[in-house]
Amino acid sequence: MSTGKALRIVLPAAVLVALVGGWEIYVDTGGVSQFVLPAPHSVAGALWNNSELLWSNFKTTAIEVVLGILLALLTGFSAAVAMHFSSTLRRALYPLAIGSQAVPFAVLAPTLVFWWGFGIFPKLVIVAVICFFPVLVTTLDALWSVDPDQLKLLRTLDASRWQAFRLAEAPAALPAAISGAKIALAVAVIAAFIAETSTGATAGSATGLGWEIVNDITALQTAREYAAVVVLMVFAVACFYTLALAERRLAPWAHRSRGEVS
Amino acid sequence: MSYRPERRAPVQALSEVSLHASEGELLAVVGPSGCGKTTLLELLCGLREPDAGTIECPPAALMPQRDLLLPWLSALDNAAVALRLAHMPKAQARARASKVFAELGLDGFEQARPYELSGGMRQRVAFVRTLLSGKQVLCLDEPFGALDAITRAEMQNWLVAALTQEPRTVVLVTHDVEEAVVLADRVAVLSPRPGRVVTELDVALEHPRRRTDPAVVALREQALEALGSERTSEREQVR
Ligand SMILES: Nc1ncnc2c1ncn2[C@@H]1O[C@H](COP(=O)(O)OP(=O)(O)OP(=O)(O)O)[C@@H](O)[C@H]1O
Ligand SMILES: [Mg+2]
């Protein structure tokens, strides 16, 4: 198994080295201006020189993303369960949930700021609304796909509707909700970016990597802008693997077929 | 009793089945695949409603053809699930289940998840689950189908012993005519779909019965003949 584990680190590292190397050569040989695309070494330099600034902005964005996803998990899971139990509710709300995904948040931002001000909360809500949908869909599908024979069997053993839910449906829905959150993560970071740039206009609240990137773009601080993007990328990968780990912990049975013997 | 699948012609699974099992009796139902045996058990357990006719049956527990164990529970917790549903404390429920586990040669696998068990072991766990439901009537759908000959014989002996200790009414569906004759007080032979009762054979023999006992062999032949004659008559009709 150790070669497999080593490969899991070596392979992405090799791809990364090749990409960054190619990029460096491209910029160094004058393929593009430093102001348009900074070379990796200048990005690394910017990362190092601005570590304090990046770190403080990162904290804001990280909180928005993490709390936003947790909020989406909680509300997505609950909404899926509610819609599973009540077809009236499902018919009433499902189309709206789909429609909500088409709203560009710049449009809603003024209203959210009007309700909750410039603080972190409206940003968190935007992240949550965007992440809510994949969680809802995967959870609802998982609840639907529970074997009806399984539920029948529990019924012959006198399970109440609630007991059947707890024993058969909730455990099937849990890993699905986390899978939904994994998909949501892909957009969560972008969502935080949009949230910051559309709702954070006053001096005090203008923090977060999204805000930082927008500022750097106008100030032609391209290297620092890319440094902020690198931080976001690393953060997204870290979040993804945290969720994968959580899934493994909470639903070990869902991984049995992979046959990984460690 | 008919199924009405969407976009396909309705399937009549059972027609004019009239069966009776007295309290404490073990009624075996044999019949060709697809003749409606599983449907019959689901009717008994109240999981389906008949289109016509009546079913009178005290609360029954079903051991389904597929084991339907919950993948997130350990083997022991799966077996004890009925007790937990009846709000028995966890420790007590597990203790009761593990006693039966030991008797069925499942000890050592209490903590295993269903996917870590062999097909035969899963079947036995599902069997314990049905037994511990405490229901007066047990509906067993091919309970020993996935077992090797020796384990199967052991399980059959164990079932007979368990039923003498704690009598229940059992409806046992099986493909295996010999199993039916060895275990049952009465054997009902069903025709191919739509199932109806071809013959009922009384098995008035003392337990334990030996497979090689001439009386057992004779009854087995009789049942097989009833099954076979139905097949040929159906084929003649087709021609
Ligand atoms: N849910 C269903 N919808 C439609 N048709 C069904 C359904 N369940 C069973 N049937 C049909 O009813 C008939 C009887 O099925 P049943 O499962 O009762 O057979 P069986 O005697 O248990 O067969 P086997 O010995 O193979 O388990 C079959 O022809 C099957 O195709
Ligand atoms: Mg069947």
Short mmCIF file of C-alpha atoms and ligand atoms in Angstrom, two decimals, chain B residues 34 36-39 65 141-142 173 175, ligand 2:
data_model
loop_
_atom_site.label_atom_id
_atom_site.label_comp_id
_atom_site.label_asym_id
_atom_site.label_seq_id
_atom_site.Cartn_x
_atom_site.Cartn_y
_atom_site.Cartn_z
CA GLY B 34 -42.13 -16.50 -10.19
CA GLY B 36 -46.04 -15.66 -6.42
CA LYS B 37 -44.54 -17.11 -3.25
CA THR B 38 -42.93 -13.88 -2.17
CA THR B 39 -46.14 -12.06 -3.03
CA GLN B 65 -35.54 -13.25 0.25
CA ASP B 141 -38.76 -16.52 2.29
CA GLU B 142 -36.15 -19.09 1.26
CA VAL B 173 -41.25 -20.60 1.32
CA HIS B 175 -37.47 -24.11 -3.67
MG MG C 2 -39.57 -15.02 -4.11
#
